[in-house]
XYZ file of C-alpha atoms in Angstrom:
425
model
C 163.075 241.428 124.086
C 161.483 242.625 127.309
C 158.416 241.067 128.856
C 156.771 244.496 128.802
C 156.814 244.336 125.013
C 154.724 241.194 125.125
C 152.402 242.813 127.633
C 151.871 245.764 125.318
C 151.261 243.445 122.391
C 148.602 241.600 124.386
C 147.083 244.947 125.301
C 146.975 245.878 121.636
C 145.178 242.704 120.674
C 141.800 244.225 119.895
C 138.834 243.198 121.957
C 140.721 240.062 122.916
C 143.275 242.054 124.833
C 144.179 241.111 128.339
C 144.880 244.740 129.109
C 144.704 246.307 132.588
C 141.628 244.740 134.155
C 141.846 241.682 131.939
C 145.460 240.752 132.578
C 144.685 239.175 135.911
C 141.764 237.310 134.413
C 144.169 235.411 132.186
C 145.699 233.667 135.160
C 145.020 230.110 136.186
C 143.304 231.214 139.373
C 140.263 229.243 140.443
C 138.485 231.455 142.944
C 136.154 230.024 145.509
C 132.471 230.817 145.401
C 131.749 229.589 141.897
C 128.035 229.103 141.437
C 127.649 227.499 138.056
C 124.790 228.533 135.806
C 124.571 230.922 132.889
C 125.183 234.662 133.178
C 123.882 235.507 129.713
C 123.215 234.165 126.248
C 124.250 235.762 122.972
C 122.080 234.510 120.127
C 121.721 231.333 122.122
C 125.420 230.923 123.009
C 125.964 230.823 126.762
C 128.343 232.923 128.812
C 128.999 230.968 131.995
C 128.414 232.676 135.302
C 131.692 231.207 136.548
C 133.558 232.907 133.675
C 132.282 236.288 134.845
C 132.996 235.480 138.492
C 136.537 234.321 137.754
C 137.186 237.480 135.778
C 136.024 239.765 138.570
C 137.701 237.809 141.363
C 140.979 237.710 139.473
C 140.811 241.458 139.105
C 140.138 241.874 142.809
C 143.159 239.731 143.623
C 145.407 241.691 141.264
C 144.404 244.975 142.919
C 144.461 243.632 146.498
C 140.746 244.286 146.852
C 140.456 241.111 148.864
C 138.370 242.366 151.766
C 134.762 243.463 151.675
C 135.662 246.991 152.773
C 138.390 247.448 150.171
C 136.103 246.136 147.450
C 133.163 248.235 148.595
C 135.212 251.410 148.830
C 136.709 250.802 145.397
C 133.275 250.273 143.869
C 131.892 253.377 145.542
C 134.828 255.489 144.343
C 133.745 254.742 140.795
C 130.012 255.007 141.484
C 129.636 251.274 140.745
C 127.959 248.269 142.287
C 128.585 244.520 141.955
C 125.682 244.429 139.516
C 127.085 247.127 137.226
C 130.536 245.542 137.216
C 128.963 242.211 136.278
C 127.018 243.888 133.468
C 130.204 245.419 132.052
C 132.052 242.098 132.150
C 129.125 240.354 130.487
C 129.062 243.045 127.809
C 132.785 242.470 127.266
C 132.322 238.721 126.723
C 129.154 239.243 124.689
C 131.036 241.533 122.323
C 133.752 238.938 121.895
C 131.158 236.322 121.063
C 129.513 238.614 118.529
C 132.830 239.095 116.742
C 133.170 235.318 116.443
C 129.610 234.944 115.212
C 129.959 237.852 112.786
C 133.157 236.392 111.381
C 131.494 233.039 110.795
C 128.539 234.647 109.049
C 130.864 236.663 106.801
C 133.320 233.845 106.042
C 136.056 235.689 107.918
C 137.267 232.967 110.261
C 141.015 232.646 110.804
C 142.919 229.422 110.191
C 144.832 227.611 112.909
C 147.956 227.880 110.765
C 147.738 231.677 110.765
C 147.342 231.793 114.531
C 150.312 229.489 115.066
C 152.370 231.548 112.640
C 151.829 234.661 114.726
C 152.547 232.914 118.028
C 155.669 231.243 116.624
C 156.889 234.603 115.371
C 156.522 236.165 118.797
C 157.976 233.140 120.588
C 160.957 233.219 118.230
C 161.997 236.592 119.592
C 163.024 234.948 122.865
C 166.259 233.063 123.425
C 164.651 230.040 125.025
C 161.321 228.505 125.940
C 162.031 229.412 129.561
C 162.405 233.080 128.581
C 159.147 232.886 126.599
C 157.251 231.363 129.507
C 158.700 233.948 131.878
C 157.582 236.729 129.536
C 154.071 235.302 129.530
C 154.093 235.153 133.314
C 155.431 238.689 133.623
C 152.686 239.875 131.267
C 150.095 238.279 133.549
C 148.909 235.734 131.008
C 149.354 232.128 129.911
C 150.166 230.680 126.509
C 146.621 229.398 126.166
C 145.148 232.784 127.008
C 147.635 234.511 124.729
C 146.684 232.211 121.869
C 143.024 233.032 122.446
C 143.749 236.757 122.385
C 145.707 236.447 119.141
C 142.940 234.368 117.568
C 140.270 236.873 118.478
C 142.366 239.861 117.367
C 143.001 238.249 113.996
C 139.342 237.289 113.739
C 138.232 240.839 114.396
C 140.640 242.136 111.761
C 139.431 239.558 109.238
C 135.832 240.527 109.993
C 136.658 244.178 109.524
C 138.248 243.424 106.152
C 135.204 241.401 105.100
C 132.880 244.261 106.005
C 135.146 246.735 104.201
C 134.884 244.718 100.991
C 131.144 245.247 100.887
C 131.121 248.765 102.292
C 134.259 250.442 100.985
C 134.681 254.227 101.289
C 133.584 256.099 98.177
C 135.868 258.502 96.348
C 133.655 261.346 97.525
C 134.180 260.327 101.141
C 137.918 260.015 100.602
C 138.032 263.473 99.006
C 136.032 265.034 101.830
C 138.213 263.646 104.613
C 141.485 264.131 102.737
C 140.646 267.805 102.299
C 140.966 268.228 106.053
C 144.724 267.729 105.608
C 144.957 270.753 103.319
C 148.207 272.581 104.011
C 149.872 269.601 105.644
C 153.643 269.628 105.460
C 156.024 266.711 105.378
C 159.489 267.259 106.764
C 162.849 265.773 107.597
C 165.190 266.997 110.300
C 168.688 266.729 111.695
C 168.823 266.725 115.484
C 171.834 267.931 117.459
C 172.322 267.764 121.208
C 171.633 270.975 123.119
C 175.332 271.608 123.737
C 176.224 271.238 120.053
C 174.866 274.529 118.723
C 178.202 275.408 117.126
C 178.310 272.110 115.245
C 174.693 272.532 114.171
C 175.456 276.011 112.787
C 178.498 274.713 110.926
C 176.442 271.905 109.335
C 173.659 274.337 108.415
C 176.144 276.657 106.716
C 177.525 273.759 104.667
C 174.023 272.673 103.641
C 173.097 276.191 102.564
C 176.298 276.581 100.549
C 175.770 273.273 98.785
C 178.916 271.801 100.320
C 176.933 269.148 102.225
C 173.854 267.221 101.133
C 170.987 267.259 103.629
C 170.497 263.467 103.634
C 174.219 262.881 104.086
C 174.177 265.322 106.988
C 171.322 263.372 108.549
C 173.297 260.151 108.386
C 176.447 261.718 109.789
C 175.124 264.039 112.475
C 171.512 263.402 113.527
C 171.005 262.238 117.100
C 167.442 261.095 116.375
C 168.093 257.429 115.663
C 164.453 256.755 114.777
C 164.248 259.263 111.917
C 167.897 259.001 110.863
C 167.145 255.541 109.510
C 164.570 257.175 107.211
C 166.815 260.000 105.913
C 165.463 262.199 108.689
C 161.816 261.835 107.649
C 159.395 262.915 110.368
C 156.250 262.463 108.290
C 153.288 264.801 107.869
C 152.728 267.384 110.561
C 148.940 266.991 110.550
C 149.320 263.238 111.119
C 151.648 263.689 114.090
C 151.876 265.290 117.499
C 154.860 267.548 117.014
C 156.284 270.026 119.474
C 155.246 273.614 118.895
C 158.734 274.972 118.141
C 159.068 272.454 115.334
C 155.652 273.053 113.785
C 156.053 276.831 113.974
C 159.320 276.711 112.085
C 157.987 274.173 109.591
C 154.897 276.257 108.837
C 157.109 279.030 107.471
C 158.944 276.808 104.987
C 158.194 276.252 101.329
C 158.812 272.891 99.711
C 162.534 271.954 99.698
C 163.378 274.953 101.883
C 165.673 274.460 104.905
C 165.113 276.254 108.208
C 167.591 278.020 110.415
C 168.510 276.434 113.737
C 165.408 275.598 115.764
C 165.781 275.015 119.488
C 163.495 272.654 121.398
C 163.573 270.494 124.488
C 165.328 267.835 122.395
C 168.187 270.048 121.244
C 168.804 271.846 117.955
C 166.916 270.998 114.752
C 167.652 271.731 111.134
C 164.327 271.199 109.360
C 163.682 270.630 105.692
C 160.159 270.782 104.254
C 160.019 267.896 101.785
C 156.419 268.160 100.599
C 153.242 270.214 100.961
C 149.719 268.918 100.367
C 147.443 271.589 98.935
C 143.865 270.981 97.879
C 143.086 272.618 94.506
C 140.569 275.456 94.531
C 138.169 273.315 92.504
C 138.536 270.526 95.057
C 139.944 267.030 94.778
C 138.918 265.034 91.739
C 141.287 262.068 91.955
C 142.855 260.045 94.736
C 146.147 260.466 92.878
C 146.153 264.066 94.100
C 146.429 262.913 97.715
C 149.766 261.780 99.206
C 149.792 258.032 99.820
C 150.299 258.284 103.565
C 147.382 260.675 104.002
C 145.114 258.672 101.704
C 145.932 255.427 103.531
C 145.195 257.046 106.885
C 141.897 258.489 105.646
C 140.840 255.179 104.108
C 141.701 253.304 107.317
C 139.727 255.799 109.386
C 136.676 255.548 107.149
C 136.839 251.751 107.072
C 137.047 251.748 110.853
C 134.109 254.120 111.118
C 132.017 251.975 108.815
C 132.961 248.861 110.745
C 131.978 250.536 114.018
C 128.599 251.421 112.566
C 128.132 247.890 111.290
C 129.086 246.376 114.625
C 126.793 248.715 116.541
C 123.835 247.651 114.420
C 124.860 244.000 114.589
C 124.995 244.192 118.373
C 121.695 246.022 118.674
C 120.001 243.340 116.584
C 121.552 240.469 118.531
C 119.460 238.465 120.977
C 121.367 239.112 124.202
C 119.703 237.889 127.380
C 121.293 238.719 130.753
C 120.143 236.597 133.653
C 119.793 237.960 137.209
C 122.960 237.990 139.285
C 123.092 235.151 141.841
C 123.181 236.553 145.360
C 125.870 234.045 146.335
C 128.596 235.243 143.960
C 131.666 236.143 146.063
C 131.941 239.717 144.785
C 128.363 240.571 145.849
C 128.299 242.834 148.892
C 125.905 245.249 150.593
C 126.865 248.632 149.173
C 124.643 250.721 151.443
C 127.426 251.648 153.874
C 129.805 252.680 151.086
C 127.492 254.696 148.838
C 127.552 258.100 150.512
C 126.857 261.315 148.661
C 130.452 262.439 149.235
C 131.932 259.201 147.884
C 129.679 259.209 144.854
C 130.590 262.790 144.004
C 134.304 262.099 144.348
C 134.099 258.982 142.234
C 132.249 260.844 139.524
C 134.595 263.810 139.350
C 138.119 263.031 140.493
C 139.127 260.529 137.843
C 139.706 257.686 140.280
C 140.739 254.292 139.054
C 137.276 252.918 139.044
C 135.843 255.065 136.269
C 132.764 253.795 134.486
C 133.452 254.582 130.854
C 134.183 251.000 129.891
C 130.890 250.492 128.160
C 131.667 253.219 125.648
C 134.201 250.975 123.941
C 131.472 248.618 122.812
C 130.361 250.928 120.030
C 133.012 253.644 119.733
C 136.182 253.250 117.693
C 137.974 250.048 116.795
C 141.472 251.251 116.022
C 142.989 248.589 118.218
C 142.124 245.890 115.752
C 144.154 247.652 113.041
C 147.406 247.715 114.872
C 147.077 244.446 116.702
C 145.978 242.260 113.857
C 148.137 243.981 111.250
C 151.129 243.731 113.528
C 150.292 240.141 114.388
C 149.729 239.049 110.818
C 153.075 240.486 109.804
C 154.852 238.785 112.689
C 155.803 242.187 114.002
C 157.445 242.735 117.358
C 154.509 244.739 118.651
C 155.757 247.679 116.646
C 152.475 249.506 117.045
C 152.807 249.508 120.809
C 156.595 249.827 120.865
C 157.084 252.411 118.114
C 159.791 254.989 118.504
C 160.975 253.825 121.896
C 164.253 255.475 122.733
C 164.078 257.920 119.847
C 164.375 261.663 120.392
C 161.724 262.480 117.835
C 160.169 265.958 117.898
C 156.831 264.289 118.545
C 155.344 265.138 121.927
C 154.594 261.485 122.458
C 157.960 260.247 121.193
C 156.304 257.276 119.578
C 156.730 257.786 115.855
C 154.744 259.933 113.492
C 152.665 257.707 111.251
C 150.799 255.430 113.611
C 147.408 256.625 112.501
C 147.948 255.378 108.988
C 149.433 252.049 110.028
C 147.168 251.286 112.933
C 147.958 250.266 116.433
C 148.437 253.573 118.122
C 144.960 253.807 119.460
C 144.817 250.489 121.140
C 142.705 251.751 123.970
C 139.472 251.104 122.112
C 138.263 248.049 120.286
C 135.191 247.632 118.149
C 133.664 245.532 120.819
C 134.921 247.233 123.913
C 138.696 247.024 124.228
C 138.437 249.408 127.175
C 138.239 246.827 129.866
C 135.289 246.701 132.285
C 135.625 248.802 135.421
C 139.131 250.066 134.590
C 138.553 252.447 131.686
C 139.159 255.825 133.200
């Protein structure tokens, strides 16, 4: 198992993730210039000023922003200041603290045994303790920091489940959202290499004549290892990002109908439409009318939406007090010589690394918790982040076709701000 897999798992770990900006902050660095004191309080719980300083200084070190000019230019490129970066980092830690407090209030705390189970499962995928420690190092984290991220990811998932129990989607809501998948088609395919058109045509002729079963042909001929293990199943087109040649051909098929040869960048496809979801004219009246995969995806989306709304209100009602930034913190510099009109305009429009959208994650979307905690609780090998690797699926993203239903494909946003401060672009 590669160290990058562990890194992606950490990045998928909800608001606890040590992703991008946060990876460096997991290190054991002890930067100079610590001031002591309290940066903020969240319902009376303190966030230490040194925690914020260490986070920012670790990030600077990881990006080689070690001089005043490099730091100042980087801040200006994103239209930021030391104060705004500090505010984003405080918001990040405040959101983490609110998840912990919310979990305690809703009896959603996670046991030590569960946390150790997840860590042991991940550690067990390495041949030796040395390999495990090296993977942690390569991922820019430590075992202690990794344990903390797993604990918080599982806590966020448990909190989400607790909120869902008291605020479950209604049938009417499920019907309304499921109806948006009207006309969705599920399909299977056999993939041949680009130079094997003759073989593909021969197989297609045998399928059409009844000489060869489609599923048997998948097992014998398909070059898409990811879908071949599932009898060629690609999933529902409206739940996937499929290449246009594939979707165009699929849209013309009735249920159980097989296409002609379809050429794409991946080679030659033989496509079979295995199911079609059609909403009755009178509308949906039972969840049994909705395919399981679509219904699960809709329910997960609605639960996430309701959790986001709950968390937004919970955060707004929290007593969060941010203290003034000490002038002596080592990342504080005079920005006057870096904040030119030209630099500000470029930072605001050219998509530079120092974008300022990090705060949006605090209230928008929490899909990361689904994949990270579900994958963690099942002892998975970061399947959400690693899905479909090496598979020539017709998906544009080549990462599997049902991530939305299972969670973990949208790990960029957590309920409490998984987009890390100062690096969300």
